[in-house]
Amino acid sequence: MDPPTAIIVGAGVGGIAIAARLSKKGYRVTVVEKNAEVGGRCSLLHDNGYRFDQGPSLLLMPTFFHQIFHDLNTSMSAEGITLKKCTPNYRIWYPDLSTLDLTTDLTTMKSQIESHEGPHGFESFLHFLLESGHHHTLSCEHVLHRNFPSLWSMLRLDLLLALPSLHPFESIYSRASKYFHSEKLRQAFTFASMYLGMSPFDAPGTYSLLQYSELVDGIWYPVGGFRTILDALMRISMRYNTTYLMNTTVSSIELTPDQRTATGVRLADNTLLTGDIVIVNADLTYAYNNLLPKTSYGRSLTKRETSCSAISFFWSLDTTVPTLQAHNVFLATEYKISFDAIFKRNEVPEEPSFYIHIPSKIDSSAAPEGRDAMVVLVPVGHLPSSSSLGISAQEKEKDHQQAQDQKWNPLMNQIRTKIHSRILSSTGINLTNHIIHEKIETPLTWQTKYNLDSGAILGLSHSFLNVLCFRPRIQHQHIQGLFFVGASTHPGSGVPVVLSGSGITCSLVEGEMAKKRKGRGKMMRYGLVVVMLLVLLLVPVVVLVMSRSEGLFGVDEL
């Protein structure tokens, strides 16, 4: 029997992970990717000896990473991946020029917290850590490794009992405010909601699980850049004979005439690739509105809450900035107002908070000796949704270029000036004359490079009505053989969560193929029964014909 075949649209985190999982199980897997390199938003940028992580730049929840390699009968170390622990996790830079180092070192945390909260502050911090630990444990046990295809799937006693302890109807900020009186500490323990592309004043309290992982498991960095993990997963998948088609665009998902079953994908050059299973790792909202027949559900996705977008600067410096750490967070004076600008008014904040990553601080291979590679990420509002617009790629590209020239270039100049000013006041370093080369990503480039609806860098939001059974399904509700993996389907965005989601998708694909095999088995059994019945019916006829033949040509006639 021929092995089952799977076609995966997109070679991002989810696409590579599911390719490795399925190919190990004996599937013949083909991954189709529109860009020249794998990784999607986890791609690397290179510039004359400088290396930048384009997207994720810190490894959280390390057990999720170790788990997928374990599932593939290997390990990260066996695949040549070296992780370095970031110490401290971050340095937070406040507008008044004070700093706070978040770290797994409890002695250091104790002295810093007590300086803001007084002698009893550390005890409150431990209570906060206990709550965020509950969020982490309960989420892993009840949510992140399970599927929620319908409302009924949420009606499990264990989940219903755990739900109040997850604080889904309170914000991260409101929960932190119960433990910390200092505004600085409230900010320090809530800004990580930006990992989800959400405001800390809106993100459900459940997601303080991120702070728990940071403060207990630590933050890690893979030597060679974040994409080394994806490169390792790709190599594993190729050992099991996965095929990667790069620089290849999918124009549509092929369906049977009744549009009830996926049969493959059609490429931009009109080539048809067929498969038993199709898995979409492209942006889910984009896929529903561009790769599948138009539906009201697809259009509704463009109206859902989405994550924010970002402007990212990639600077090759001719010097180092000693006071900056590998990970730095610069917070705005008006903390809430800056988030409201992004998430309530969909704008660029007047005074932005921003994140600086300097990989060369922890991995010397990221920049020439005596120099730093610097990434500056500024969260901004996303673009108006465009997935359902009936315009050609050429027209869209032209419109994007005009918008880039007219709106984003002036904004980038303003933001760059503000960042330089803030770094100068905080560190005493004037970067203006130290940047020898610059690359920039804007909401428009995120949209065009990776087909991200609205340029939303983390897909759909994680508000309560966008998670669990309310999030788009992993398995298409009406089309057999069509599945999704990635940020906007369950269980959600973030590299470790998407890696976990690939395991759920793999299980569902296996279930679908088992049904097909069972169906084929039934058909074969029915076929054998039919053949046997025909044989039983034909035997008397044959005997009768044979007997008459003997009567016509037998001995007694001679």
XYZ file of C-alpha atoms in Angstrom:
558
model
C 0.000 0.000 0.000
C 1.337 3.449 -0.928
C 2.104 5.759 2.008
C -0.394 8.573 2.684
C 0.552 11.933 1.194
C 0.391 15.371 2.821
C 0.902 18.810 1.309
C 1.816 21.630 3.682
C 1.313 25.246 2.637
C 3.995 27.355 4.315
C 7.356 26.563 5.928
C 6.947 28.562 9.122
C 7.287 27.075 12.604
C 4.050 25.095 12.392
C 4.646 23.878 8.839
C 8.132 22.530 9.535
C 7.064 20.976 12.844
C 4.095 19.117 11.354
C 6.228 18.046 8.381
C 8.724 16.443 10.758
C 5.994 14.748 12.791
C 4.090 13.323 9.799
C 7.132 12.261 7.786
C 8.393 10.330 10.802
C 5.069 8.487 10.813
C 5.568 7.425 7.217
C 3.735 10.134 5.324
C 5.107 11.369 2.027
C 5.232 15.103 2.781
C 5.681 18.062 0.458
C 6.106 21.568 1.913
C 5.394 24.498 -0.409
C 6.885 27.883 0.592
C 6.524 31.210 -1.248
C 9.822 32.626 0.057
C 13.408 31.583 -0.583
C 14.057 30.434 2.992
C 12.179 28.524 5.655
C 11.180 30.032 8.980
C 8.562 32.625 8.077
C 8.629 35.251 10.806
C 11.508 33.314 12.407
C 13.802 34.106 9.495
C 17.304 35.502 9.852
C 18.661 38.640 8.218
C 22.345 38.854 7.276
C 24.419 41.924 6.493
C 28.197 41.738 5.955
C 28.982 39.693 9.046
C 26.001 40.889 11.104
C 23.071 38.565 11.890
C 19.622 39.546 13.087
C 16.602 37.568 14.246
C 13.738 38.956 12.219
C 11.034 37.749 14.595
C 11.310 35.824 17.885
C 14.603 36.432 19.628
C 14.189 34.722 22.977
C 13.295 31.151 23.804
C 10.554 30.792 26.424
C 8.884 27.666 27.812
C 11.882 25.455 26.917
C 10.087 22.209 27.810
C 7.890 22.671 24.714
C 10.993 22.784 22.519
C 12.585 19.772 24.164
C 9.306 17.879 23.847
C 9.029 18.036 20.062
C 12.607 16.794 19.629
C 11.834 13.999 22.081
C 8.719 13.137 20.045
C 10.995 12.846 17.012
C 13.337 10.422 18.848
C 16.174 12.902 19.130
C 17.206 15.912 21.217
C 18.198 19.508 20.695
C 21.800 18.821 21.655
C 21.946 15.781 19.356
C 20.824 18.045 16.505
C 23.642 20.509 17.191
C 21.588 23.172 18.993
C 23.314 25.024 21.820
C 21.177 27.142 24.151
C 22.645 29.957 26.221
C 20.852 31.318 29.251
C 20.296 35.074 29.223
C 21.386 36.729 32.460
C 19.534 38.882 33.244
C 16.385 38.006 31.327
C 15.865 41.671 30.475
C 16.925 45.102 31.550
C 13.923 47.399 31.828
C 14.625 51.076 31.178
C 12.203 53.548 32.726
C 11.739 57.147 31.509
C 13.260 58.520 34.740
C 16.543 56.746 33.762
C 16.201 54.064 36.448
C 16.510 50.393 35.493
C 15.246 47.028 36.705
C 16.801 43.660 35.845
C 14.377 40.740 35.669
C 16.228 37.533 36.439
C 15.862 33.967 37.719
C 18.256 34.936 40.539
C 15.873 35.308 43.514
C 18.459 37.090 45.650
C 18.776 39.833 43.033
C 14.999 39.958 42.576
C 14.454 40.257 46.332
C 16.619 43.339 46.754
C 15.133 45.039 43.690
C 11.529 44.332 44.660
C 11.979 45.455 48.236
C 13.494 48.723 47.034
C 10.156 49.459 45.325
C 7.646 47.644 47.543
C 9.166 47.682 50.998
C 10.134 44.766 53.295
C 6.979 42.741 52.573
C 7.194 43.169 48.817
C 9.122 39.982 48.174
C 6.428 37.908 49.847
C 3.842 39.461 47.516
C 6.119 38.676 44.592
C 6.220 35.009 45.645
C 2.404 34.970 45.803
C 2.313 36.443 42.293
C 4.755 33.771 41.162
C 2.565 31.098 42.741
C -0.509 32.362 40.864
C 1.316 32.633 37.548
C 2.664 29.115 38.164
C -0.913 27.873 38.559
C -1.783 29.579 35.280
C 1.147 27.841 33.608
C 0.381 24.378 35.016
C -3.372 24.524 34.385
C -2.913 25.878 30.850
C -0.481 23.099 29.952
C -2.718 20.459 31.502
C -6.114 21.589 30.217
C -5.575 23.812 27.151
C -2.286 23.798 25.259
C -2.155 20.080 24.452
C -5.852 19.497 23.760
C -8.231 20.227 20.940
C -11.414 22.283 21.317
C -13.454 21.742 18.146
C -16.778 22.879 19.610
C -18.451 24.482 22.592
C -19.277 21.008 23.868
C -15.583 20.208 24.073
C -15.237 22.885 26.740
C -17.850 21.258 28.933
C -15.325 19.051 30.685
C -15.510 18.955 34.436
C -11.745 19.314 34.915
C -11.601 22.400 32.669
C -14.681 23.997 34.229
C -13.195 23.509 37.685
C -9.864 24.995 36.574
C -11.356 27.978 34.742
C -11.826 30.302 37.765
C -8.192 29.751 38.765
C -7.061 30.831 35.287
C -8.605 34.319 35.703
C -9.650 34.577 32.024
C -12.037 37.465 32.685
C -9.474 39.692 34.400
C -6.521 41.381 32.726
C -2.865 40.675 33.381
C -2.518 44.220 34.661
C -5.426 43.916 37.114
C -4.028 40.649 38.485
C -0.512 42.097 38.896
C -1.999 45.132 40.651
C -3.272 42.833 43.409
C 0.315 41.954 44.301
C 2.321 45.092 43.514
C 1.710 48.680 44.635
C 4.556 50.209 42.659
C 3.621 51.254 39.133
C 7.105 50.296 37.984
C 6.687 46.702 39.123
C 3.179 46.503 37.705
C 4.664 47.470 34.369
C 7.623 45.114 34.740
C 5.353 42.117 35.278
C 2.804 42.895 32.574
C 4.572 44.181 29.444
C 5.165 40.579 28.282
C 1.562 40.501 27.032
C 3.132 42.009 23.918
C 4.395 38.478 23.138
C 0.738 37.890 22.267
C 0.421 41.212 20.474
C -2.007 42.394 23.173
C -2.278 45.227 25.664
C -1.665 44.215 29.313
C -4.938 46.013 30.080
C -6.833 43.605 27.804
C -4.870 40.340 27.817
C -6.526 37.723 30.059
C -4.847 37.194 33.420
C -4.130 33.597 32.388
C -1.146 34.790 30.396
C 0.900 35.697 33.439
C 2.085 32.137 32.782
C 4.681 33.874 30.601
C 6.186 35.639 33.617
C 6.322 32.332 35.457
C 8.236 30.681 32.625
C 10.653 33.613 32.418
C 11.335 33.783 36.146
C 11.502 30.030 36.770
C 12.697 28.433 33.519
C 14.650 31.475 32.341
C 15.105 32.985 28.903
C 17.403 31.234 26.456
C 19.009 32.027 23.135
C 20.033 29.464 20.480
C 23.598 30.038 19.275
C 23.421 30.927 15.597
C 19.995 32.535 15.893
C 16.470 31.401 16.575
C 16.073 29.809 13.167
C 18.652 27.146 14.002
C 15.828 25.321 15.781
C 13.693 25.344 12.648
C 16.662 24.346 10.515
C 17.129 21.325 12.788
C 13.457 20.342 12.483
C 13.708 20.723 8.715
C 16.765 18.441 8.604
C 14.892 15.841 10.648
C 11.922 16.015 8.290
C 14.224 15.642 5.291
C 15.805 12.555 6.855
C 12.306 11.119 6.626
C 12.109 12.226 2.967
C 10.083 15.424 3.224
C 10.350 17.529 0.055
C 10.584 21.333 0.244
C 9.529 23.476 -2.716
C 10.921 26.981 -2.129
C 10.075 30.156 -4.057
C 6.789 28.459 -4.904
C 3.457 30.213 -4.445
C 0.170 28.402 -3.819
C -2.740 30.099 -5.601
C -5.556 27.902 -4.278
C -6.456 24.763 -2.381
C -7.986 22.208 -4.717
C -11.345 20.727 -3.716
C -13.646 18.071 -5.099
C -16.537 19.397 -7.269
C -18.879 19.333 -4.256
C -16.245 21.340 -2.270
C -16.381 18.792 0.534
C -12.867 17.325 0.298
C -9.392 18.806 -0.191
C -7.434 17.028 -2.898
C -4.269 19.125 -3.150
C -3.053 22.603 -4.066
C -2.710 24.529 -7.289
C 0.462 26.571 -7.733
C 0.764 30.007 -9.269
C 2.129 28.447 -12.473
C -1.039 26.274 -12.638
C 0.779 23.104 -11.552
C -1.457 20.789 -9.524
C -0.050 18.930 -6.506
C -2.334 16.230 -5.151
C -2.394 14.769 -1.658
C -4.539 12.861 0.796
C -4.193 15.699 3.303
C -3.643 19.456 2.990
C -2.312 21.412 5.983
C -2.207 25.212 5.889
C 0.555 27.003 7.761
C -0.056 30.277 5.922
C -1.826 33.067 7.813
C -5.239 31.567 8.521
C -7.329 34.644 7.717
C -5.436 35.071 4.451
C -5.947 31.402 3.584
C -9.704 31.481 4.135
C -10.082 34.549 1.945
C -7.516 33.859 -0.777
C -6.887 30.127 -1.052
C -10.428 28.837 -0.471
C -13.838 29.689 -1.948
C -15.256 32.877 -0.460
C -17.510 32.321 2.551
C -19.207 34.449 5.190
C -17.001 32.752 7.793
C -13.867 33.790 5.935
C -15.081 37.382 5.777
C -15.934 37.294 9.491
C -12.315 36.438 10.304
C -11.197 39.774 8.835
C -13.381 41.507 11.422
C -12.032 39.683 14.449
C -9.654 41.246 16.951
C -6.068 40.848 15.797
C -2.675 41.313 17.334
C -0.699 44.495 16.780
C 1.872 45.088 14.065
C 5.412 46.412 14.431
C 8.122 48.552 12.949
C 11.497 46.867 13.263
C 14.903 48.448 12.729
C 17.958 46.242 12.104
C 21.119 48.226 12.779
C 24.690 47.204 12.039
C 26.801 49.228 14.500
C 30.473 50.094 14.306
C 30.666 49.988 18.097
C 29.181 48.265 21.135
C 26.746 49.640 23.702
C 28.084 48.242 27.010
C 25.142 49.222 29.209
C 22.554 47.436 27.081
C 21.854 43.752 27.696
C 20.898 41.060 25.193
C 17.228 41.954 25.842
C 16.070 45.440 26.798
C 12.642 46.997 27.233
C 12.201 50.769 27.141
C 8.861 51.759 28.652
C 6.927 54.907 27.828
C 6.105 57.534 30.442
C 2.386 57.117 29.780
C 2.256 53.330 29.917
C -1.493 52.862 29.412
C -1.873 55.697 26.922
C 0.802 54.171 24.696
C -1.052 50.844 24.634
C -4.409 52.541 24.046
C -2.940 54.261 20.994
C -1.982 50.882 19.549
C -4.986 48.784 20.507
C -7.856 51.250 20.888
C -7.068 53.745 18.143
C -4.842 51.549 15.939
C -2.117 54.188 15.780
C 1.564 54.700 16.369
C 2.012 55.957 19.966
C 3.262 59.512 20.410
C 5.819 58.132 22.876
C 6.366 54.466 22.040
C 7.569 51.709 24.281
C 10.068 49.538 22.437
C 12.214 46.424 22.721
C 15.901 46.151 21.834
C 17.598 42.846 21.150
C 21.373 42.660 20.792
C 22.214 39.048 19.885
C 25.951 39.800 19.878
C 25.757 40.279 23.662
C 25.195 36.557 24.115
C 26.383 35.089 20.796
C 29.601 36.547 19.402
C 28.855 35.092 15.953
C 26.069 37.684 15.479
C 28.456 40.576 14.733
C 32.111 41.317 13.966
C 34.386 41.593 16.982
C 33.999 44.873 18.861
C 30.636 45.635 17.223
C 26.973 45.009 17.953
C 24.022 43.877 15.880
C 20.906 45.642 17.176
C 17.226 44.968 16.553
C 14.690 47.572 17.680
C 11.039 46.500 17.652
C 8.345 49.157 18.077
C 4.769 47.870 18.475
C 2.248 49.837 16.383
C -1.346 49.453 15.282
C -2.146 46.968 12.527
C -3.339 47.861 9.031
C -6.973 47.822 7.908
C -7.908 44.283 6.882
C -7.399 43.570 3.202
C -7.740 39.798 2.872
C -11.149 40.043 1.230
C -10.260 42.786 -1.227
C -10.486 41.630 -4.816
C -7.303 43.263 -6.099
C -4.396 41.723 -7.930
C -0.998 41.119 -6.351
C 0.523 43.761 -8.642
C -2.078 46.351 -7.626
C -1.620 45.487 -3.969
C 2.160 45.824 -4.261
C 1.774 49.205 -5.969
C -0.646 50.427 -3.290
C 1.726 49.206 -0.571
C 4.666 51.030 -2.097
C 2.665 54.268 -2.292
C 1.557 53.890 1.322
C 5.135 53.094 2.344
C 6.385 56.279 0.693
C 3.561 58.545 1.835
C 2.856 57.344 5.385
C 5.420 54.945 6.769
C 8.688 56.516 5.648
C 7.972 59.822 7.459
C 6.780 57.896 10.519
C 9.899 55.761 10.550
C 12.061 58.876 10.504
C 10.183 60.284 13.490
C 10.360 57.012 15.421
C 14.051 56.534 14.655
C 14.771 60.012 16.057
C 12.809 59.250 19.234
C 14.635 55.962 19.745
C 18.037 57.602 19.300
C 17.070 60.300 21.776
C 15.854 57.781 24.355
C 18.976 55.617 24.036
C 21.193 58.696 24.342
C 19.465 59.888 27.499
C 19.510 56.401 29.053
C 22.964 55.143 28.066
C 24.919 58.227 27.021
C 25.548 56.657 23.588
C 24.609 58.621 20.480
C 23.868 55.989 17.847
C 23.316 58.493 15.036
C 26.882 58.241 13.795
C 27.409 54.558 14.641
C 24.851 52.892 12.338
C 26.722 51.725 9.249
C 23.741 49.951 7.716
C 20.008 49.745 8.361
C 17.169 47.461 7.334
C 13.546 48.133 8.220
C 10.295 46.159 8.401
C 6.922 47.902 8.577
C 3.323 46.644 8.807
C 3.243 46.746 5.014
C 6.325 44.589 4.578
C 5.070 42.080 7.165
C 1.886 41.861 5.126
C 3.529 41.436 1.729
C 6.367 39.103 2.789
C 4.285 36.680 4.808
C 0.684 37.347 3.696
C -0.188 38.461 7.221
C -3.705 39.852 7.254
C -3.568 43.499 8.387
C 0.167 43.096 8.922
C -0.711 41.613 12.340
C 2.557 39.987 13.368
C 0.976 37.431 15.721
C -2.269 36.706 13.904
C -5.570 36.790 15.737
C -5.797 38.231 19.226
C -6.022 36.067 22.366
C -9.070 37.726 23.862
C -11.457 35.248 25.506
C -13.691 35.014 22.427
C -10.638 34.232 20.303
C -9.359 31.219 22.237
C -10.362 27.619 22.940
C -13.445 26.622 20.903
C -13.903 30.220 19.727
C -10.585 30.214 17.875
C -10.632 28.953 14.266
C -10.575 25.167 14.212
C -7.517 23.083 13.480
C -9.644 20.815 11.278
C -11.900 22.541 8.754
C -15.506 22.112 9.765
C -16.890 21.342 6.308
C -13.928 20.242 4.153
C -12.483 16.805 4.769
C -8.726 16.444 4.632
C -8.046 20.147 5.323
C -6.185 21.205 8.466
C -4.475 24.302 9.894
C -1.402 24.830 12.043
C 0.107 28.106 13.239
C -0.582 31.288 15.157
C -4.249 31.940 14.376
C -5.615 28.467 14.991
C -5.790 26.645 18.343
C -3.919 26.686 20.690
C -2.518 30.109 19.685
C 0.533 32.160 18.785
C 4.096 32.058 20.034
C 6.707 29.529 18.924
C 6.364 27.074 21.854
C 2.558 27.122 21.597
C 2.644 26.559 17.825
C 5.059 23.636 18.346
C 2.554 22.169 20.776
C -0.247 22.824 18.296
C 1.612 20.819 15.652
C 1.228 17.788 17.893
C -2.536 18.296 18.110
C -2.765 18.747 14.340
C -0.733 15.579 13.798
C -3.127 13.591 15.995
C -6.154 14.916 14.096
C -4.552 14.089 10.743
C -3.846 10.567 11.973
C -7.477 10.261 13.069
C -8.717 11.403 9.663
C -6.451 8.954 7.847
C -7.548 6.127 10.154
C -11.168 6.838 9.156
C -10.179 6.817 5.486
C -8.329 3.538 5.913
C -11.294 2.117 7.796
C -13.586 3.315 5.016
C -11.347 1.757 2.396
C -11.278 -1.423 4.456
C -15.062 -1.464 4.547
C -15.208 -0.907 0.802
C -12.806 -3.786 0.264
C -14.867 -6.024 2.537
C -18.060 -5.002 0.762
C -16.312 -5.669 -2.525
C -15.311 -9.174 -1.411
C -18.863 -9.897 -0.269
C -20.197 -8.753 -3.638
C -17.667 -10.925 -5.469
C -18.574 -13.933 -3.331
C -22.277 -13.389 -3.971
C -21.628 -13.143 -7.701
C -19.601 -16.330 -7.567
C -22.392 -18.123 -5.680
C -24.932 -16.910 -8.220
C -22.784 -17.735 -11.226
C -21.768 -21.255 -10.150
C -25.226 -22.801 -10.781
C -25.409 -21.015 -14.115
C -22.003 -22.328 -15.133
C -22.925 -25.858 -14.015
C -26.166 -25.684 -15.992
C -24.375 -24.458 -19.108
C -21.738 -27.131 -18.717
C -24.362 -29.850 -18.322
C -26.212 -28.714 -21.445
C -22.957 -28.600 -23.317
C -22.322 -32.209 -22.384
C -25.814 -33.047 -23.599
C -25.136 -31.455 -26.957
C -21.624 -32.718 -27.531
C -21.333 -35.609 -25.085
C -20.768 -39.323 -25.767
C -24.492 -40.274 -25.802
C -25.004 -38.000 -28.808
C -22.374 -39.717 -30.921
